[in-house]
XYZ file of C-alpha atoms in Angstrom:
248
model
C -0.365 0.056 0.073
C 1.183 3.431 -0.964
C 1.754 6.013 2.257
C -0.008 8.992 2.186
C 2.015 10.920 4.489
C 5.278 12.398 2.998
C 8.565 13.177 5.007
C 9.575 16.357 3.311
C 12.410 17.954 5.315
C 11.595 21.383 6.562
C 7.749 20.612 6.653
C 5.519 18.416 9.054
C 2.323 17.897 7.662
C 2.372 16.892 4.382
C 0.429 14.192 2.690
C -0.596 12.947 -0.535
C -4.493 13.079 -1.386
C -4.445 9.453 -3.187
C -6.008 6.371 -1.650
C -9.233 7.890 -0.338
C -12.630 6.219 -1.394
C -15.406 7.795 -3.477
C -19.014 7.375 -3.065
C -19.039 5.470 -6.304
C -16.537 3.152 -5.268
C -13.163 4.469 -6.891
C -10.109 5.370 -5.048
C -8.539 9.026 -5.522
C -4.856 8.492 -7.405
C -1.407 9.134 -5.855
C 0.909 11.635 -7.189
C -1.716 14.079 -8.351
C -2.641 16.385 -4.936
C -0.734 17.259 -2.386
C -1.574 19.016 0.998
C 0.839 20.828 3.242
C 1.974 23.062 5.745
C 4.239 25.961 4.777
C 6.109 24.438 1.412
C 8.502 27.680 1.706
C 10.089 26.265 4.776
C 11.295 23.124 2.817
C 15.008 22.691 2.721
C 16.855 21.734 -0.628
C 16.560 18.050 0.449
C 13.031 18.774 1.082
C 12.362 20.333 -2.427
C 14.184 17.462 -4.076
C 11.440 15.408 -2.417
C 8.667 17.301 -3.398
C 10.018 17.671 -6.995
C 10.655 13.597 -7.161
C 7.057 13.257 -5.916
C 5.856 15.158 -9.004
C 5.107 18.556 -7.693
C 5.211 21.107 -10.485
C 2.894 23.305 -9.316
C 2.308 25.009 -5.795
C -1.066 26.743 -4.909
C -0.318 29.219 -2.234
C -2.882 30.243 0.140
C -1.442 32.603 2.304
C -1.506 36.477 2.901
C 0.767 38.250 1.034
C 2.088 39.360 4.232
C 3.130 35.908 5.170
C 5.253 35.477 1.985
C 7.621 38.269 2.428
C 10.820 36.252 3.240
C 10.051 33.334 0.557
C 13.143 31.809 -0.953
C 12.716 30.895 -4.827
C 11.156 27.710 -5.525
C 13.294 25.194 -7.625
C 13.110 25.688 -11.534
C 10.250 23.794 -13.127
C 7.937 24.563 -10.336
C 5.428 27.080 -10.775
C 3.409 29.177 -7.756
C -0.082 30.077 -7.749
C -0.797 32.872 -5.064
C -4.719 32.940 -3.743
C -4.915 34.494 -0.709
C -7.894 32.598 0.612
C -8.852 35.150 2.987
C -7.907 37.962 0.748
C -6.524 41.110 2.707
C -5.098 40.417 6.373
C -6.818 43.513 7.347
C -10.105 42.738 5.669
C -13.257 43.647 8.029
C -14.480 40.122 7.768
C -11.384 38.594 9.265
C -12.035 40.139 12.597
C -15.411 39.010 12.481
C -14.004 35.470 12.067
C -11.555 35.882 14.812
C -14.724 36.657 16.904
C -16.706 33.586 16.134
C -13.559 31.822 17.597
C -12.891 33.518 20.606
C -16.637 33.795 21.617
C -17.511 30.067 20.747
C -18.298 27.877 23.968
C -15.561 25.252 23.062
C -12.403 24.560 20.873
C -14.296 22.282 18.520
C -17.233 24.742 18.248
C -14.542 27.623 17.482
C -12.990 25.738 14.612
C -16.330 24.371 13.243
C -17.868 28.140 13.472
C -14.961 29.483 11.595
C -14.908 26.864 8.427
C -19.004 27.335 8.060
C -19.111 31.015 8.350
C -15.827 31.075 5.846
C -18.188 29.323 3.566
C -20.294 32.530 2.914
C -17.194 34.739 3.543
C -14.589 33.741 0.801
C -16.841 32.188 -1.633
C -14.885 33.338 -4.523
C -11.232 32.718 -3.489
C -12.626 28.911 -2.734
C -13.769 28.853 -6.154
C -10.566 30.121 -7.635
C -8.418 27.952 -5.792
C -10.632 24.853 -6.669
C -10.107 25.911 -10.336
C -6.392 26.656 -9.683
C -5.814 22.899 -9.138
C -7.773 21.707 -12.434
C -5.926 24.511 -14.553
C -2.491 23.390 -13.438
C -0.039 21.678 -15.822
C 0.678 18.291 -16.120
C 2.311 17.451 -12.578
C 1.208 17.066 -9.051
C -0.499 20.464 -7.523
C 0.644 20.892 -3.908
C -1.676 23.123 -1.836
C -0.448 24.754 1.247
C -0.924 27.761 3.677
C 1.284 28.115 7.069
C 0.165 25.146 9.150
C -1.737 23.080 6.252
C -4.851 23.096 8.628
C -7.583 25.734 7.934
C -7.098 27.240 4.435
C -5.502 24.111 2.884
C -8.293 22.094 4.793
C -10.928 23.920 3.301
C -9.878 24.003 -0.068
C -8.685 20.311 -0.208
C -12.194 19.570 1.129
C -13.738 20.948 -1.865
C -11.306 19.279 -4.311
C -12.196 15.814 -2.464
C -15.994 16.289 -2.260
C -16.031 17.133 -6.097
C -14.264 13.969 -6.877
C -16.799 12.135 -5.136
C -14.890 11.318 -1.962
C -17.222 10.390 1.050
C -17.570 12.797 3.683
C -16.256 10.425 6.316
C -13.132 10.232 4.287
C -12.499 14.216 4.023
C -13.363 14.434 7.591
C -10.662 11.919 8.502
C -7.974 13.400 6.317
C -8.354 16.603 8.255
C -8.561 15.305 11.581
C -4.718 13.671 10.682
C -3.444 17.199 11.150
C -3.832 17.236 14.818
C -0.784 16.377 16.458
C 1.620 17.068 13.871
C 2.050 20.728 13.764
C 3.153 21.253 17.462
C 6.503 22.619 16.645
C 4.813 24.879 14.092
C 2.053 26.312 16.132
C 4.407 26.241 19.774
C 6.079 29.297 18.875
C 3.196 31.130 17.750
C 1.212 30.398 20.894
C 4.087 31.337 22.819
C 4.546 34.857 21.142
C 0.827 35.768 22.367
C 0.680 38.814 24.259
C -2.156 38.216 26.434
C -4.134 35.479 28.161
C -7.086 35.932 25.572
C -4.660 36.147 22.518
C -3.052 33.028 23.921
C -6.594 31.094 24.135
C -7.223 32.078 20.851
C -4.062 30.720 19.229
C -4.615 27.542 21.311
C -7.944 27.098 19.587
C -6.922 27.689 16.378
C -4.156 25.242 16.919
C -6.270 22.101 16.893
C -7.999 20.121 14.206
C -10.957 18.598 15.747
C -12.634 16.089 13.211
C -15.940 17.400 14.341
C -14.906 21.155 12.863
C -14.741 19.773 9.309
C -17.560 17.476 10.129
C -19.675 21.157 10.904
C -18.268 22.602 7.721
C -19.437 19.749 5.321
C -22.857 19.661 6.987
C -23.167 23.525 6.392
C -22.195 22.968 2.811
C -24.694 20.440 2.242
C -27.659 21.818 4.170
C -27.187 25.415 3.604
C -25.755 25.477 0.076
C -26.942 22.631 -1.661
C -23.371 20.911 -1.561
C -20.061 21.281 -3.151
C -21.239 21.555 -6.922
C -24.112 23.838 -6.239
C -21.713 26.079 -4.334
C -19.107 26.326 -6.903
C -21.412 27.000 -9.363
C -22.707 29.846 -7.865
C -19.577 31.252 -7.791
C -19.613 31.102 -11.758
C -17.809 27.509 -11.973
C -18.727 25.453 -15.043
C -18.695 21.794 -16.472
C -15.333 22.091 -17.920
C -13.858 23.379 -14.483
C -15.404 20.604 -12.516
C -14.174 18.080 -15.125
C -10.859 19.196 -14.980
C -10.444 19.166 -11.111
C -11.871 16.163 -10.845
C -9.746 14.444 -13.296
C -6.632 15.524 -11.342
C -7.703 13.270 -8.833
C -9.365 10.549 -10.717
C -8.317 9.955 -14.291
């Protein structure tokens, strides 16, 4: 059996999206789409591993402000920057942060963030989804900083469109739990107030129920992945390209 977890030096939360079951009995293919934490932390050895795995396109979901110190990527690898949450100072980001702070539990906090994001960043989600299908030959690696929230949302859409079961999507998301401690520990330690520390601690977990909340909201309030993305203007050709990336 091919391993989904990938050991790329410099990153801690990398896995292939192959081997996942679909509702019609198929299985997603390996070497087509990878999800990760910040690939720009890869060492030279890490990049060699990524290129050897077939990565030719990097879909970067970070804020522009998070990309200032990036080193160049290797020759032959293209970068598609799509900030999932737009500008870092956008008013809706304060509103999303408030949902996390005010939720009764950590599980509810993450679920509320993802569910609300569906209504807030629909166009960037659709743009990222389309970018996966539009990429040239080779594997597409999707990443943000931790590989949990922004990456988790976009990969969920890609997997759902390919027919992957909701249970498998939630299981994949939950694999992040426990893998990113060294990434988030320093961020948590730099919190300036107890309230900010609690906020950061909440955002540093990946409870399965959080993804289940988003998937349920997507299905019940938006009619599912296809209706949601068509509402953002995507067409049959785009759906086919992105599905084929994982299945053909």
